[in-house]
CSV table of C-alpha atoms in Angstrom, one decimal:
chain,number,residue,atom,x,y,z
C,256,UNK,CA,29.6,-260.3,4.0
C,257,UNK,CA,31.3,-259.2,7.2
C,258,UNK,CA,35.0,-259.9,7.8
C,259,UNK,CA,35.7,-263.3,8.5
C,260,UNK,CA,36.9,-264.7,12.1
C,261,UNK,CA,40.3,-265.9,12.3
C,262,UNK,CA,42.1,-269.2,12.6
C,263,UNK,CA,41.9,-268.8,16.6
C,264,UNK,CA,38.6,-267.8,16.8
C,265,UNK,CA,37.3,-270.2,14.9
C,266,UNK,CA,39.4,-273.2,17.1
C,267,UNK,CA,38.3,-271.4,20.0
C,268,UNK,CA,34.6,-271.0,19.1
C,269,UNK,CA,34.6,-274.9,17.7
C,270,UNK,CA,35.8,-275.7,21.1
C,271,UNK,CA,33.8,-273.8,23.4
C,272,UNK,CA,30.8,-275.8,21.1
C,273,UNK,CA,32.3,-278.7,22.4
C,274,UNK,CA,32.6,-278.5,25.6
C,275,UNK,CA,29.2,-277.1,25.8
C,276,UNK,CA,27.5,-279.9,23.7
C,277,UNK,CA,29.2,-282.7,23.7
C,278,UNK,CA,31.0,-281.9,27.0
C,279,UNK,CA,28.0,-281.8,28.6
C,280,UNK,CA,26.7,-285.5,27.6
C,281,UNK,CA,30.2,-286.9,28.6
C,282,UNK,CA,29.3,-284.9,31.5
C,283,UNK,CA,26.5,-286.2,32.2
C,284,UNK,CA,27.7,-290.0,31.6
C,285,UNK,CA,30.1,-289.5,34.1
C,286,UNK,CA,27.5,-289.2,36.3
C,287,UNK,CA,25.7,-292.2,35.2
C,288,UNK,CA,28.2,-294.2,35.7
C,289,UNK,CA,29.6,-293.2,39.3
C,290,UNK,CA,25.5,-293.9,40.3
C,291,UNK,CA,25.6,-297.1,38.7
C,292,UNK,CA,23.1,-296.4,36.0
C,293,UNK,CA,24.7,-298.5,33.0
C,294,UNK,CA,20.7,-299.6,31.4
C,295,UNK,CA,19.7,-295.5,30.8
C,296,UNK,CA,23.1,-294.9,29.9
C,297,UNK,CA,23.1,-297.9,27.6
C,298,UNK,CA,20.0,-297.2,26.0
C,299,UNK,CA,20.0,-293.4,25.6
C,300,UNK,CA,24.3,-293.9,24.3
C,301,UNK,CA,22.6,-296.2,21.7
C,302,UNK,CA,19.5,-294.7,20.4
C,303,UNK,CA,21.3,-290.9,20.5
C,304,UNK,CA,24.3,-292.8,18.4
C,305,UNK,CA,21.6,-293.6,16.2
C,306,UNK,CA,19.7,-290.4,16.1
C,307,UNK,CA,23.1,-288.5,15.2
C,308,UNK,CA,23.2,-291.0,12.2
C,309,UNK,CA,20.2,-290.1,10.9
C,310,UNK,CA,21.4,-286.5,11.3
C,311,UNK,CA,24.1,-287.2,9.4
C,312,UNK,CA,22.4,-289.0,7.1
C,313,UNK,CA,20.3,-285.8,6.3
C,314,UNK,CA,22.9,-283.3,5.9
C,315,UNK,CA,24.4,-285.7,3.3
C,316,UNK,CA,27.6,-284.1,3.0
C,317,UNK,CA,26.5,-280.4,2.6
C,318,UNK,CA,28.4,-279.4,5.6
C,319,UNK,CA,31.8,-280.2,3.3
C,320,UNK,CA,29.8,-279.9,-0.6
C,321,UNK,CA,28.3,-276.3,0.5
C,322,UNK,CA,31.6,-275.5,2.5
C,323,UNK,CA,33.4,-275.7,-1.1
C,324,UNK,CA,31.4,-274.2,-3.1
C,325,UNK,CA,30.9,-271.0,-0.4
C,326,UNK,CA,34.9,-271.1,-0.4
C,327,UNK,CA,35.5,-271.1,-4.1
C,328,UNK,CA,32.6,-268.9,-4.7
C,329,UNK,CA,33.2,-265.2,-5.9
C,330,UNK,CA,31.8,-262.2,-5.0
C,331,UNK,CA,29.9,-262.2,-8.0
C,332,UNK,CA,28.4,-266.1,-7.9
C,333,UNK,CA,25.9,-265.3,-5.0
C,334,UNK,CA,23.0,-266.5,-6.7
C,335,UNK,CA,25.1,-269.7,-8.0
C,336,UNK,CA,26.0,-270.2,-4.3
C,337,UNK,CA,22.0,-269.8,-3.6
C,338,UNK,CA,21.0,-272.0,-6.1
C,339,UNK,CA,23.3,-274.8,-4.8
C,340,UNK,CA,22.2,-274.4,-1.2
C,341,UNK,CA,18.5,-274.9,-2.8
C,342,UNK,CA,19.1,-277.6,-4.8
C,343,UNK,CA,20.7,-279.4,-1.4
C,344,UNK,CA,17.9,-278.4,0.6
C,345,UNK,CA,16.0,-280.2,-1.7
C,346,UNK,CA,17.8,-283.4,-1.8
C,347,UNK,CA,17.9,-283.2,2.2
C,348,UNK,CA,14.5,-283.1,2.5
C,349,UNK,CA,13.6,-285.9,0.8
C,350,UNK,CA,16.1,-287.8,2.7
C,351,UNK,CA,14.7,-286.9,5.6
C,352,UNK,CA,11.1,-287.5,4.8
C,353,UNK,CA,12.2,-290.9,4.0
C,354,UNK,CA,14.2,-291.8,6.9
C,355,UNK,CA,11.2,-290.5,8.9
C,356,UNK,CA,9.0,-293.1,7.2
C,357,UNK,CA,11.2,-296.1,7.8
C,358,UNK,CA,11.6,-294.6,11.9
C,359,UNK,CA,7.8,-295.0,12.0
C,360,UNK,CA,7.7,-298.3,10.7
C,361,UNK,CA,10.3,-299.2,13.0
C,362,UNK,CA,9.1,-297.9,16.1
C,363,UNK,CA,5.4,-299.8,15.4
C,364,UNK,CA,6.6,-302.9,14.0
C,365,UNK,CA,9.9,-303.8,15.2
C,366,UNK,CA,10.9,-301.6,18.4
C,367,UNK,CA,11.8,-303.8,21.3
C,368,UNK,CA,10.4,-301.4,24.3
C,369,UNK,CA,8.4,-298.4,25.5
C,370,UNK,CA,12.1,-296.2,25.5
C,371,UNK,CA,13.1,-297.2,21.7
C,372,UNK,CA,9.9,-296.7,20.0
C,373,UNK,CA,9.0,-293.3,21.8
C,374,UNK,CA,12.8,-292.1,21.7
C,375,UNK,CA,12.8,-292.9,17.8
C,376,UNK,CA,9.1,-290.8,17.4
C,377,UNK,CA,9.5,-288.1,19.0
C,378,UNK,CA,13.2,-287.5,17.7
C,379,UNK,CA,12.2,-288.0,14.7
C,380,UNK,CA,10.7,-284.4,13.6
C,381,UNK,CA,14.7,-283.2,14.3
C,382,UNK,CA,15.8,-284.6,10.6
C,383,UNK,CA,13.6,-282.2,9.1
C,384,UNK,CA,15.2,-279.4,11.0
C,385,UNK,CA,18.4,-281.0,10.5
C,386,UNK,CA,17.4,-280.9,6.5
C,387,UNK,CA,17.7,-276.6,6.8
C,388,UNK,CA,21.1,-276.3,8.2
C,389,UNK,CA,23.2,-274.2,7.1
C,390,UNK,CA,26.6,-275.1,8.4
C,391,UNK,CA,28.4,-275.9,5.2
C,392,UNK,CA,27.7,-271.8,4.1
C,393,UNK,CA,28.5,-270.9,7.6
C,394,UNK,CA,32.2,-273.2,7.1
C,395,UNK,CA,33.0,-272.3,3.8
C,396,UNK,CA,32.8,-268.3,4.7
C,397,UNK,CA,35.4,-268.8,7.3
C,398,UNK,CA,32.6,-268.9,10.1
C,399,UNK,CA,32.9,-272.4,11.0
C,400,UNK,CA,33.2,-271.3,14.6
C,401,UNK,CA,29.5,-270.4,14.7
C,402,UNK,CA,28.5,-273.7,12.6
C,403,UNK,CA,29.9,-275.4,15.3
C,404,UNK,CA,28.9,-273.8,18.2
C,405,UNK,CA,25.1,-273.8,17.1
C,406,UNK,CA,25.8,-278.0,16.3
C,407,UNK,CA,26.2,-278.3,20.4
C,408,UNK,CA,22.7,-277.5,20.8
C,409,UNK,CA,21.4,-281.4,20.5
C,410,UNK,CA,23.6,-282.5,23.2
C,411,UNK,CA,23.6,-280.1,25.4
C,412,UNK,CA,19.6,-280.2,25.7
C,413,UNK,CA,19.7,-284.1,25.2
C,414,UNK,CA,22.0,-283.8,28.4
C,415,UNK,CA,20.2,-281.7,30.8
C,416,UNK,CA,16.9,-284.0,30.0
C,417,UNK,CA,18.9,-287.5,30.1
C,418,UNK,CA,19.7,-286.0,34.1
C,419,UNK,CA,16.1,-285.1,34.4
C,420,UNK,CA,15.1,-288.5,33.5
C,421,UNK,CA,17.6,-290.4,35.4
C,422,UNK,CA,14.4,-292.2,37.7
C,423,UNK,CA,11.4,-291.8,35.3
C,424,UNK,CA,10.1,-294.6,33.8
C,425,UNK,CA,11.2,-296.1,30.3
C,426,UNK,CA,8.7,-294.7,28.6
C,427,UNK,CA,8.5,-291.7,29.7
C,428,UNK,CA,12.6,-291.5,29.2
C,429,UNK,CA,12.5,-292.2,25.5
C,430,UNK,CA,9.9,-289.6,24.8
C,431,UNK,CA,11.5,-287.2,26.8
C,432,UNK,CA,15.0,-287.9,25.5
C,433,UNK,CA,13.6,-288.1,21.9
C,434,UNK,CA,12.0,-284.5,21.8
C,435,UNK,CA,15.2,-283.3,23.4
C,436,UNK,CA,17.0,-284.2,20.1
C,437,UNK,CA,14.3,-282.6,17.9
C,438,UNK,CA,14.1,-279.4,20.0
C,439,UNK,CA,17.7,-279.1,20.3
C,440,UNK,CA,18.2,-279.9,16.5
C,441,UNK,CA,16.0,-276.8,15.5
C,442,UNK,CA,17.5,-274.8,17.9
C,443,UNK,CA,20.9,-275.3,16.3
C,444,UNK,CA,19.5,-274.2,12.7
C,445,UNK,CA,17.8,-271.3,14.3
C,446,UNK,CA,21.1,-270.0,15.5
C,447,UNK,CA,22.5,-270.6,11.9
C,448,UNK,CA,20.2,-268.6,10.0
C,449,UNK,CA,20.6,-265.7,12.4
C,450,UNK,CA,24.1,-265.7,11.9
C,451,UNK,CA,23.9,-265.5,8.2
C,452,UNK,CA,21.6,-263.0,8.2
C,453,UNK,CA,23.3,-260.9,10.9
C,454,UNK,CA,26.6,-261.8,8.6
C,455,UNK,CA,25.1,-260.3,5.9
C,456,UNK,CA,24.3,-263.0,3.5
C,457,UNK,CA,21.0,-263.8,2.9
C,458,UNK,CA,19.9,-266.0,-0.1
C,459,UNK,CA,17.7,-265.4,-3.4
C,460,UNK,CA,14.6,-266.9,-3.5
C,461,UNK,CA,14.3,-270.6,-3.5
C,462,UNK,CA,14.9,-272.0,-7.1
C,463,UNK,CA,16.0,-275.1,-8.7
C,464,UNK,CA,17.1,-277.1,-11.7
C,465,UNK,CA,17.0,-280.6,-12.5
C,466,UNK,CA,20.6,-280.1,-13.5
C,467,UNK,CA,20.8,-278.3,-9.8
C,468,UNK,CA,18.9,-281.1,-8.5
C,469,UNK,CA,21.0,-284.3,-10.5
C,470,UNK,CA,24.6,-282.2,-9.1
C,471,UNK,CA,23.4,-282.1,-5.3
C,472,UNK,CA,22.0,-285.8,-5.5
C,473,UNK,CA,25.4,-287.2,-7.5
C,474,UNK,CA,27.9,-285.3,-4.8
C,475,UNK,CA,25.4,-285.7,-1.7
C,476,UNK,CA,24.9,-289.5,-3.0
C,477,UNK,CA,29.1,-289.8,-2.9
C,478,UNK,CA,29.0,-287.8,0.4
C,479,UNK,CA,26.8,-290.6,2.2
C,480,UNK,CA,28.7,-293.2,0.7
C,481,UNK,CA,31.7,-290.7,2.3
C,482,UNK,CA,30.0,-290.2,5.9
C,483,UNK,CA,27.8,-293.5,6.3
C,484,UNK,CA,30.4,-296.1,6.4
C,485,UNK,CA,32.4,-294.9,9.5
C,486,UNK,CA,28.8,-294.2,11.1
C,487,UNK,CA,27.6,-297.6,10.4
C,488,UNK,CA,30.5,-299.4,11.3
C,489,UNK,CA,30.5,-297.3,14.6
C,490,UNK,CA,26.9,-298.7,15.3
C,491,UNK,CA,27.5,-302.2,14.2
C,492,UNK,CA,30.8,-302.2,16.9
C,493,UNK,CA,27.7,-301.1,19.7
C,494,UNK,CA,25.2,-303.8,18.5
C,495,UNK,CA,27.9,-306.7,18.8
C,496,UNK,CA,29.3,-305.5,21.9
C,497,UNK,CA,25.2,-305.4,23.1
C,498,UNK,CA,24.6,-308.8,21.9
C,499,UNK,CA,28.1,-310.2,23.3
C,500,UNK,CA,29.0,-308.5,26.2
C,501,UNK,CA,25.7,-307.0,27.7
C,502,UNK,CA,24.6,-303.5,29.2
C,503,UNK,CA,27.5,-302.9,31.4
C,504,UNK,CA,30.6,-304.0,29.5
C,505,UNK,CA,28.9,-301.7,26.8
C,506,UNK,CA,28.5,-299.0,28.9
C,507,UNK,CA,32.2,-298.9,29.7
C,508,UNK,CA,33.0,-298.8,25.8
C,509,UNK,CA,31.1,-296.8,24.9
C,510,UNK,CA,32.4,-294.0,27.6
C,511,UNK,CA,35.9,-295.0,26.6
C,512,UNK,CA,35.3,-294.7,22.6
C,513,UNK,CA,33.5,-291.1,23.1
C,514,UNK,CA,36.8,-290.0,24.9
C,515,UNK,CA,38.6,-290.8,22.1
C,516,UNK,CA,35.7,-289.3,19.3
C,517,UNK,CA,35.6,-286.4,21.4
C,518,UNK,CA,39.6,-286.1,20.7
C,519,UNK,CA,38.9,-286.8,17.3
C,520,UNK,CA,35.9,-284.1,17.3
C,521,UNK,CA,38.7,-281.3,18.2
C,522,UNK,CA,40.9,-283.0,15.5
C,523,UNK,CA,38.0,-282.4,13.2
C,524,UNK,CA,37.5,-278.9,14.9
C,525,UNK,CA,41.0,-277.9,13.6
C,526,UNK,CA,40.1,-279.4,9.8
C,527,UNK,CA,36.8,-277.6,9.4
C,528,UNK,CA,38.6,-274.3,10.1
C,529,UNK,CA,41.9,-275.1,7.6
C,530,UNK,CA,39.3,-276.6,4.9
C,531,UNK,CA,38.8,-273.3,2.7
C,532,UNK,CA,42.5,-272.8,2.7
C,533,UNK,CA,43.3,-276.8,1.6
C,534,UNK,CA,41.0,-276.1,-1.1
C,535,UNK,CA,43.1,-272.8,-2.8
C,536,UNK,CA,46.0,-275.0,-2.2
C,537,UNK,CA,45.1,-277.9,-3.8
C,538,UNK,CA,43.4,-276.3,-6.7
C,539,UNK,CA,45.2,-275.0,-10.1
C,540,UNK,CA,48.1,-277.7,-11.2
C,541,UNK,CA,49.8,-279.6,-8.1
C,542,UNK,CA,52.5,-281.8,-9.1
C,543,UNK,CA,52.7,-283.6,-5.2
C,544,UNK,CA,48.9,-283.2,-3.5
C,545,UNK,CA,49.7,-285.8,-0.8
C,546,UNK,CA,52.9,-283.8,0.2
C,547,UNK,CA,50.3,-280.1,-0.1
C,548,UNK,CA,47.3,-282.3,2.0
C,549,UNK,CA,49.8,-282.8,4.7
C,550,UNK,CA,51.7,-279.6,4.6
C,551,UNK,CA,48.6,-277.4,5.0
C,552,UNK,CA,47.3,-279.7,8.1
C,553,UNK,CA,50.5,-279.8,10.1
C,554,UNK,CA,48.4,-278.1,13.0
C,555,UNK,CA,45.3,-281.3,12.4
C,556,UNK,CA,48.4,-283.7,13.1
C,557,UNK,CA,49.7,-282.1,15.7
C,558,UNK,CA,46.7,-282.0,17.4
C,559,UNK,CA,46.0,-285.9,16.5
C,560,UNK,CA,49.6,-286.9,18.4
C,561,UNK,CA,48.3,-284.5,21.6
C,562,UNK,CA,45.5,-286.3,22.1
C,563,UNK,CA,46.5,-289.8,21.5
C,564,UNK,CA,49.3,-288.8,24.2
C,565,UNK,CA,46.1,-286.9,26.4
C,566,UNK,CA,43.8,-289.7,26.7
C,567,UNK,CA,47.2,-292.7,27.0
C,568,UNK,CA,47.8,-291.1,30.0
C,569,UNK,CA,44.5,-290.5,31.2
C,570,UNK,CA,44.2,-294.0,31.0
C,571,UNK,CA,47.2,-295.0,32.8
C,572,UNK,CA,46.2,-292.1,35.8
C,573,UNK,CA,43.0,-293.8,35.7
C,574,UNK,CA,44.3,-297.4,36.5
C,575,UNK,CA,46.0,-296.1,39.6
C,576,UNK,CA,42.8,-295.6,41.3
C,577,UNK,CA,41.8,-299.4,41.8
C,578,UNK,CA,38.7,-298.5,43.8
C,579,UNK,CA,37.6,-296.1,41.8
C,580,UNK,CA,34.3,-297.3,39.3
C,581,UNK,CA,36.2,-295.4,37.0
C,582,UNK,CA,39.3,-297.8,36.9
C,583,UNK,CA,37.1,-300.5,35.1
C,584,UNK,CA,37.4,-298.2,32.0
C,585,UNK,CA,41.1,-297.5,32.4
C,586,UNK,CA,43.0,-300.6,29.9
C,587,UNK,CA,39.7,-299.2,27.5
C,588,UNK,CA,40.9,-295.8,27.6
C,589,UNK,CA,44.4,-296.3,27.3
C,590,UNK,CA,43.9,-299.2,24.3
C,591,UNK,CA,41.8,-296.8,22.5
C,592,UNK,CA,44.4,-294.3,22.1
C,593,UNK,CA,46.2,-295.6,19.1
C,594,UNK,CA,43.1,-295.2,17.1
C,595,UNK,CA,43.1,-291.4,17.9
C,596,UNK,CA,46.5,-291.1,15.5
C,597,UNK,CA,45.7,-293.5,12.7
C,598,UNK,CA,42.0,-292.0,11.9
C,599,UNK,CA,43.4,-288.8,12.1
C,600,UNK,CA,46.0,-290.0,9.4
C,601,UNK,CA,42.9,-291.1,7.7
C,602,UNK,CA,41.3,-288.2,8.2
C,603,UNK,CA,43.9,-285.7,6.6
C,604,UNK,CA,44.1,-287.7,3.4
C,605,UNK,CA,40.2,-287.7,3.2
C,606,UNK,CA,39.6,-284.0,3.5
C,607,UNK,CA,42.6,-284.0,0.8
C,608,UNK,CA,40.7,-285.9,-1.2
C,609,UNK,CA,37.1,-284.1,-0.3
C,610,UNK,CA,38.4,-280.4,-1.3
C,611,UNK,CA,39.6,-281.7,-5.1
C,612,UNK,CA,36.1,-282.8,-5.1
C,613,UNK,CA,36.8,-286.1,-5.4
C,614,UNK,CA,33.5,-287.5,-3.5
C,615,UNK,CA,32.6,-290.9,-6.0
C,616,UNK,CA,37.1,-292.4,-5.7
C,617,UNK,CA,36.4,-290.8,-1.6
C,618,UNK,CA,34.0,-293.1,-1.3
C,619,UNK,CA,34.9,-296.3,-2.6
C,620,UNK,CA,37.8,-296.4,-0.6
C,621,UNK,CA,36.6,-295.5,2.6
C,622,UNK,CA,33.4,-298.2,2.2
C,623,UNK,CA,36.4,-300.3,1.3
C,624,UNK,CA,38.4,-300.2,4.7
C,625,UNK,CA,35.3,-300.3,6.7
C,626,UNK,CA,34.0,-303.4,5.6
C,627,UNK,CA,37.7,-304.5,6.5
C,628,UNK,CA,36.7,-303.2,9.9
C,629,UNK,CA,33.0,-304.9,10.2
C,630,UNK,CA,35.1,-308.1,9.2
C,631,UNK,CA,37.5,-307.9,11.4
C,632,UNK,CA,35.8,-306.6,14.6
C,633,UNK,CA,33.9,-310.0,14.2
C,634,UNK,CA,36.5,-312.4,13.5
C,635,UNK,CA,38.7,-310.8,16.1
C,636,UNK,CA,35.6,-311.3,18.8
C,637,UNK,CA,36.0,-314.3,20.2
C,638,UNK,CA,39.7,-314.2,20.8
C,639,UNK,CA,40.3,-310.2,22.2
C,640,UNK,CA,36.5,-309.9,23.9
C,641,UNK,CA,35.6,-305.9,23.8
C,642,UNK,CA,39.4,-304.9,22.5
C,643,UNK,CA,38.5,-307.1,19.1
C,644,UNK,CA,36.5,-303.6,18.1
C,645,UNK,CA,40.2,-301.2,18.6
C,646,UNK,CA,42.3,-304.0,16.9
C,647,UNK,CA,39.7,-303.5,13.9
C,648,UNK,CA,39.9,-299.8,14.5
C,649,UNK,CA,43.9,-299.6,13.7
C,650,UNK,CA,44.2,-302.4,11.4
C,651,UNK,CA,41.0,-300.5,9.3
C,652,UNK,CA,42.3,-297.3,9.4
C,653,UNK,CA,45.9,-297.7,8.4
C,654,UNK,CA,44.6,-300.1,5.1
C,655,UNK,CA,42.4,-296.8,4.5
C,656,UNK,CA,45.5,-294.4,5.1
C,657,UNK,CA,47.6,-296.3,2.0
C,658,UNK,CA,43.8,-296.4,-0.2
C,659,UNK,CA,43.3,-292.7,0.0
C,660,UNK,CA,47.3,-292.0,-0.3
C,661,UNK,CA,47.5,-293.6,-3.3
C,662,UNK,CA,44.5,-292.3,-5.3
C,663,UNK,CA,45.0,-288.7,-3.4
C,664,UNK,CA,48.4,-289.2,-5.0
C,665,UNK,CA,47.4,-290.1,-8.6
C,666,UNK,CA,45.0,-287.4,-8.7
C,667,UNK,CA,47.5,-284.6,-9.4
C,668,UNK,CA,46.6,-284.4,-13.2
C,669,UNK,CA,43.2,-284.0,-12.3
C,670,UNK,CA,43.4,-281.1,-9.4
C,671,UNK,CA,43.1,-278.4,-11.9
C,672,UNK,CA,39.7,-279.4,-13.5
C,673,UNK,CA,38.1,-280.4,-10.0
C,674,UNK,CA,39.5,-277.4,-8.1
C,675,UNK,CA,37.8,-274.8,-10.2
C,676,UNK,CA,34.6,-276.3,-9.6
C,677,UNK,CA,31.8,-273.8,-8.3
């Protein structure tokens, strides 16, 4: 294996990723909305939400499982390291296969129009791309720069065709935008495996185990119980705001809540590249993990507090332009901003939890606070409108802070045993 890139080149790579992926489709929104085309945007915001689920879905965790295995892996334990990436292939592709099945059924029995049952077809071949990533080996050997980069391949092509299709019909929109998550999807593992190999890690031949095979089911099983959650009740926050508020008010949150995920996505950035290090912390005996969690990702709160700050101003600049379309989205912006420094709170205790290898507690807990959230973005509805969903945001996320806290906290005894883990 080649040296690894540093701290900074990492950061820098992850956000040069950005701004070409996911830049690109905020972008590209942008546009939408100053030419007044809130139905695309609305319908391609919802289904590509959807389609990253399902991506998500499919990795089942392997981007953090694989991530600590590669970081506590020696020299020697190549073929271990193999074996687990097989055995998690494995389990990925049956998710994916199965999530295909239920996308077909859904897009012949139950798809409302021409743009959702052709977007949710022809994206569908992307899972089983998605099912051969290797971004968790890529992470774990200090190369999470080049994961990240290669993960801004979806939206960046999803972007460039959602501008090609701005006046086509339907249709002929959902197709188009559906193959562009498919195509960019294989592109991004494509780029993954030739940085492995140009790296210098290549792995054995494909075997497995059913012990293999039980190990990656149990921690990707915790993992989507980890990951799912937050993803659902991200979607379910879109479908009551669809069924409540209609295409435009939508529109407007959903532009303001990807300003504050893409803030959250460089918060992430800055975890992803610390992860291998909070892992040799936080193994052997720790008599305070909570105070090591928070220690080791000063530079992921730091970041958090910037961007809350960033995008509470960009909201008040925003409101100063009254005749501006974009001053509709200005109390959004600057109400969402709050939530960027409470789920990063959450966030730090998570990934504290996640490198003890703590996936099954992980999960409880964070299903926990995000039924909280489903609840309370409902019962908060009729009284705040569209601002019920950020109220449910903070009040969710700082009930997960003290859950995680607290079992990060009592998990001191059991850091040794878990942080050896291969």
């Amino acid at each position: 294996m080649k040296p690894r890139l540093s701290q900074a080149a990492n950061i820098g790579l992850l956000f040069g990723g950005y701004g070409f992926g996911q830049g690109a489709v905020f972008l590209t929104q942008t546009w939408l909305i100053a030419a007044g085309e809130y139905r695309l945007l609305a319908s391609f915001g919802t289904h590509f939400l959807f389609a990253v689920l399902g991506s998500l879905a499919v990795d089942a965790g392997s981007n953090t499982t694989l991530a600590r295995h590669a970081a506590s892996a020696s020299g020697s334990a190549a073929k271990e390291l193999s074996q687990a990436f097989w055995n998690a292939s494995v389990f990925r592709m049956l998710l994916a296969m199965a999530l295909i099945v239920a996308a077909s059924i859904y897009a012949f029995a139950f798809a409302p129009d021409g743009f959702s049952r052709n977007y949710v077809l022809f994206a569908a071949p992307g899972l089983l791309f998605v099912a051969c990533n290797a971004a968790g080996l890529l992470d774990g050997f200090k190369f999470s720069g080049i994961s990240g980069t290669s993960a801004a391949f979806p939206y960046a092509v999803s972007a460039l065709v959602l501008i090609a299709t701005r006046h086509a019909s339907p249709d002929t929109a959902g197709a188009a935008l559906g193959a562009a998550f498919a195509g960019g999807s294989l592109l991004m593992v494509v780029v993954q495996w030739i940085a492995l190999v140009k790296l210098g890690w290549r792995p054995h031949a494909p075997t497995t185990t059913m012990r293999g095979l039980r190990r990656a089911a149990r921690e990707g099983g915790a993992m989507l119980w980890v990951l799912l959650p937050p993803q659902i009740y991200g979607r379910a926050q879109v479908v009551l705001s669809a069924t409540y508020f209609g295409a435009e008010t939508t529109a407007l949150f959903l532009y303001a809540k990807q300003v504050a995920t893409g803030a959250l996505q460089i918060v992430a950035f800055v975890q992803r590249v610390e992860f291998p290090t909070l892992v040799a912390c936080l193994s052997g005996h720790n008599e305070n993990p909570v105070g090591t969690a928070l220690r080791v990702q000063k530079l992921v709160a730091a970041t958090g507090i910037s961007f809350t700050a960033a995008v509470s101003a960009a909201g008040l600049i925003a409101a100063q332009f009254p005749g501006s379309k974009f001053s509709a989205v200005a109390p959004l912006l600057s109400a969402f901003a709050p939530t960027i420094l409470t789920v990063t709170a959450v966030v730090m205790m998570m990934q504290g939890l996640a490198a003890t290898g703590a996936y099954e507690g992980l999960a409880v807990d964070i299903t926990v606070f995000h039924l909280v959230g489903v609840v309370a973005s409902y019962v908060f509805l009729s009284r705040l409108g569209v601002y019920a969903f950020i109220a449910a945001d903070i009040l969710s996320t700082l009930l997960g802070v003290v859950l995680l806290a607290l079992r990060l906290g009592r998990s001191k005894q059991q850091v040794a045993a878990m942080g050896q883990q291969p």
